[in-house]
Amino acid sequence: MSQRIKYHPLLEDYKDGKNITFIFNSEEYIGIEGDTIASALLVNGIRTLRYHEETGTPHGLYCNIGQCFECRVNVNHQQGVRACITPIEDGMVIKSQDVLPTPVKDWREKHDK
């Protein structure tokens, strides 16, 4: 995992941990025990965590402290889990959130003409 920051001037040095496997969007990846979902995905080169519910634009991490909800993913069939503050677990199944059907958008398209 060459993208991992091992030395940082303000944080304590990285210590190797136990490798675990997890699934993201039907692909298997390796994380390290103690990682968050977001950090495990970032280390594996994944930047898009979800797609905007209405427009379908890709979204990734924004605040990375659990305040903004931009990093919502589905974990083991539970929607809306914040990837930046949720620890990764061995065997976890994670899916990015996709575009949702929006009755408001359909209504707007019919009535704005």
PDB file of C-alpha atoms in Angstrom:
ATOM      1  CA  MET A   1       0.000   0.000   0.000  1.00  0.00           C
ATOM      2  CA  SER A   2       2.313   2.679  -1.256  1.00  0.00           C
ATOM      3  CA  GLN A   3      -0.165   5.559  -0.898  1.00  0.00           C
ATOM      4  CA  ARG A   4      -0.187   5.398   2.896  1.00  0.00           C
ATOM      5  CA  ILE A   5       1.454   8.279   4.784  1.00  0.00           C
ATOM      6  CA  LYS A   6       3.889   6.650   7.181  1.00  0.00           C
ATOM      7  CA  TYR A   7       5.517   9.751   8.671  1.00  0.00           C
ATOM      8  CA  HIS A   8       3.809  13.046   9.421  1.00  0.00           C
ATOM      9  CA  PRO A   9       5.282  16.040  11.272  1.00  0.00           C
ATOM     10  CA  LEU A  10       2.198  16.476  13.508  1.00  0.00           C
ATOM     11  CA  LEU A  11       0.736  12.986  13.828  1.00  0.00           C
ATOM     12  CA  GLU A  12       2.372   9.959  15.361  1.00  0.00           C
ATOM     13  CA  ASP A  13       4.213   7.673  12.955  1.00  0.00           C
ATOM     14  CA  TYR A  14       2.212   4.963  11.241  1.00  0.00           C
ATOM     15  CA  LYS A  15       2.551   1.475  12.675  1.00  0.00           C
ATOM     16  CA  ASP A  16       1.753  -1.581  10.575  1.00  0.00           C
ATOM     17  CA  GLY A  17      -1.405  -3.362  11.650  1.00  0.00           C
ATOM     18  CA  LYS A  18      -3.255  -6.523  10.744  1.00  0.00           C
ATOM     19  CA  ASN A  19      -4.419  -6.746   7.118  1.00  0.00           C
ATOM     20  CA  ILE A  20      -8.140  -7.241   6.637  1.00  0.00           C
ATOM     21  CA  THR A  21     -10.231  -7.650   3.502  1.00  0.00           C
ATOM     22  CA  PHE A  22     -13.409  -5.806   2.600  1.00  0.00           C
ATOM     23  CA  ILE A  23     -15.659  -5.458  -0.445  1.00  0.00           C
ATOM     24  CA  PHE A  24     -16.403  -2.120  -2.122  1.00  0.00           C
ATOM     25  CA  ASN A  25     -18.784  -2.089  -5.081  1.00  0.00           C
ATOM     26  CA  SER A  26     -18.301  -5.842  -5.607  1.00  0.00           C
ATOM     27  CA  GLU A  27     -14.462  -5.678  -5.624  1.00  0.00           C
ATOM     28  CA  GLU A  28     -12.262  -7.022  -2.840  1.00  0.00           C
ATOM     29  CA  TYR A  29      -9.669  -4.721  -1.231  1.00  0.00           C
ATOM     30  CA  ILE A  30      -7.185  -4.890   1.620  1.00  0.00           C
ATOM     31  CA  GLY A  31      -7.307  -2.493   4.538  1.00  0.00           C
ATOM     32  CA  ILE A  32      -5.543  -2.332   7.847  1.00  0.00           C
ATOM     33  CA  GLU A  33      -7.245  -2.833  11.172  1.00  0.00           C
ATOM     34  CA  GLY A  34      -7.787   0.587  12.724  1.00  0.00           C
ATOM     35  CA  ASP A  35      -8.390   2.357   9.391  1.00  0.00           C
ATOM     36  CA  THR A  36     -11.651   4.137   8.765  1.00  0.00           C
ATOM     37  CA  ILE A  37     -13.640   3.108   5.694  1.00  0.00           C
ATOM     38  CA  ALA A  38     -12.579   6.371   4.036  1.00  0.00           C
ATOM     39  CA  SER A  39      -8.861   5.933   4.714  1.00  0.00           C
ATOM     40  CA  ALA A  40      -8.952   2.297   3.539  1.00  0.00           C
ATOM     41  CA  LEU A  41     -10.635   3.377   0.302  1.00  0.00           C
ATOM     42  CA  LEU A  42      -8.235   6.287  -0.230  1.00  0.00           C
ATOM     43  CA  VAL A  43      -5.198   4.048   0.226  1.00  0.00           C
ATOM     44  CA  ASN A  44      -6.671   1.772  -2.439  1.00  0.00           C
ATOM     45  CA  GLY A  45      -7.008   4.704  -4.856  1.00  0.00           C
ATOM     46  CA  ILE A  46     -10.772   5.156  -4.514  1.00  0.00           C
ATOM     47  CA  ARG A  47     -11.863   8.798  -4.422  1.00  0.00           C
ATOM     48  CA  THR A  48     -15.566   8.604  -5.308  1.00  0.00           C
ATOM     49  CA  LEU A  49     -17.626   7.372  -2.372  1.00  0.00           C
ATOM     50  CA  ARG A  50     -21.128   8.195  -3.587  1.00  0.00           C
ATOM     51  CA  TYR A  51     -23.116   9.914  -6.310  1.00  0.00           C
ATOM     52  CA  HIS A  52     -25.395  12.898  -5.739  1.00  0.00           C
ATOM     53  CA  GLU A  53     -28.919  11.647  -5.196  1.00  0.00           C
ATOM     54  CA  GLU A  54     -30.459  13.804  -7.930  1.00  0.00           C
ATOM     55  CA  THR A  55     -27.725  14.895 -10.355  1.00  0.00           C
ATOM     56  CA  GLY A  56     -25.479  11.824 -10.256  1.00  0.00           C
ATOM     57  CA  THR A  57     -22.282  13.861  -9.838  1.00  0.00           C
ATOM     58  CA  PRO A  58     -19.483  12.011  -7.994  1.00  0.00           C
ATOM     59  CA  HIS A  59     -18.820  12.950  -4.374  1.00  0.00           C
ATOM     60  CA  GLY A  60     -15.931  12.021  -2.101  1.00  0.00           C
ATOM     61  CA  LEU A  61     -14.510  13.188   1.195  1.00  0.00           C
ATOM     62  CA  TYR A  62     -15.075  16.788   2.148  1.00  0.00           C
ATOM     63  CA  CYS A  63     -14.586  17.528   5.847  1.00  0.00           C
ATOM     64  CA  ASN A  64     -13.226  14.123   6.953  1.00  0.00           C
ATOM     65  CA  ILE A  65     -14.380  14.746  10.539  1.00  0.00           C
ATOM     66  CA  GLY A  66     -17.962  13.468  10.416  1.00  0.00           C
ATOM     67  CA  GLN A  67     -19.745  16.801  10.089  1.00  0.00           C
ATOM     68  CA  CYS A  68     -20.798  17.167   6.440  1.00  0.00           C
ATOM     69  CA  PHE A  69     -22.225  13.733   5.452  1.00  0.00           C
ATOM     70  CA  GLU A  70     -20.599  13.877   1.981  1.00  0.00           C
ATOM     71  CA  CYS A  71     -18.928  10.487   2.528  1.00  0.00           C
ATOM     72  CA  ARG A  72     -22.127   8.472   3.048  1.00  0.00           C
ATOM     73  CA  VAL A  73     -21.914   4.852   1.913  1.00  0.00           C
ATOM     74  CA  ASN A  74     -23.997   1.708   2.388  1.00  0.00           C
ATOM     75  CA  VAL A  75     -22.392  -0.748   4.815  1.00  0.00           C
ATOM     76  CA  ASN A  76     -23.741  -4.273   5.168  1.00  0.00           C
ATOM     77  CA  HIS A  77     -27.113  -3.041   3.755  1.00  0.00           C
ATOM     78  CA  GLN A  78     -27.285  -0.038   6.117  1.00  0.00           C
ATOM     79  CA  GLN A  79     -27.635   3.283   4.263  1.00  0.00           C
ATOM     80  CA  GLY A  80     -26.036   6.593   5.179  1.00  0.00           C
ATOM     81  CA  VAL A  81     -22.955   5.380   7.061  1.00  0.00           C
ATOM     82  CA  ARG A  82     -20.253   8.065   7.268  1.00  0.00           C
ATOM     83  CA  ALA A  83     -17.075   6.536   5.852  1.00  0.00           C
ATOM     84  CA  CYS A  84     -14.747   9.060   7.497  1.00  0.00           C
ATOM     85  CA  ILE A  85     -15.620   8.077  11.081  1.00  0.00           C
ATOM     86  CA  THR A  86     -16.569   4.396  10.739  1.00  0.00           C
ATOM     87  CA  PRO A  87     -13.802   1.842  11.362  1.00  0.00           C
ATOM     88  CA  ILE A  88     -13.275  -0.744   8.621  1.00  0.00           C
ATOM     89  CA  GLU A  89     -13.982  -4.336   9.642  1.00  0.00           C
ATOM     90  CA  ASP A  90     -12.883  -7.625   8.166  1.00  0.00           C
ATOM     91  CA  GLY A  91     -15.458  -8.887   5.660  1.00  0.00           C
ATOM     92  CA  MET A  92     -17.371  -5.590   5.543  1.00  0.00           C
ATOM     93  CA  VAL A  93     -19.471  -5.094   2.390  1.00  0.00           C
ATOM     94  CA  ILE A  94     -19.580  -1.458   1.292  1.00  0.00           C
ATOM     95  CA  LYS A  95     -21.428   0.092  -1.658  1.00  0.00           C
ATOM     96  CA  SER A  96     -21.386   3.629  -2.934  1.00  0.00           C
ATOM     97  CA  GLN A  97     -24.736   5.388  -2.826  1.00  0.00           C
ATOM     98  CA  ASP A  98     -26.265   5.826  -6.260  1.00  0.00           C
ATOM     99  CA  VAL A  99     -28.689   8.255  -7.818  1.00  0.00           C
ATOM    100  CA  LEU A 100     -32.107   7.896  -6.233  1.00  0.00           C
ATOM    101  CA  PRO A 101     -35.474   8.321  -7.902  1.00  0.00           C
ATOM    102  CA  THR A 102     -36.644  11.839  -7.107  1.00  0.00           C
ATOM    103  CA  PRO A 103     -40.325  12.650  -7.387  1.00  0.00           C
ATOM    104  CA  VAL A 104     -39.516  16.358  -6.950  1.00  0.00           C
ATOM    105  CA  LYS A 105     -37.324  16.357 -10.048  1.00  0.00           C
ATOM    106  CA  ASP A 106     -40.011  14.531 -12.069  1.00  0.00           C
ATOM    107  CA  TRP A 107     -42.654  16.999 -10.834  1.00  0.00           C
ATOM    108  CA  ARG A 108     -40.403  19.979 -11.723  1.00  0.00           C
ATOM    109  CA  GLU A 109     -39.808  18.684 -15.232  1.00  0.00           C
ATOM    110  CA  LYS A 110     -43.559  18.329 -15.812  1.00  0.00           C
ATOM    111  CA  HIS A 111     -44.524  21.719 -14.349  1.00  0.00           C
ATOM    112  CA  ASP A 112     -41.659  24.002 -15.425  1.00  0.00           C
ATOM    113  CA  LYS A 113     -42.524  23.811 -19.115  1.00  0.00           C
TER     114      LYS A 113
END
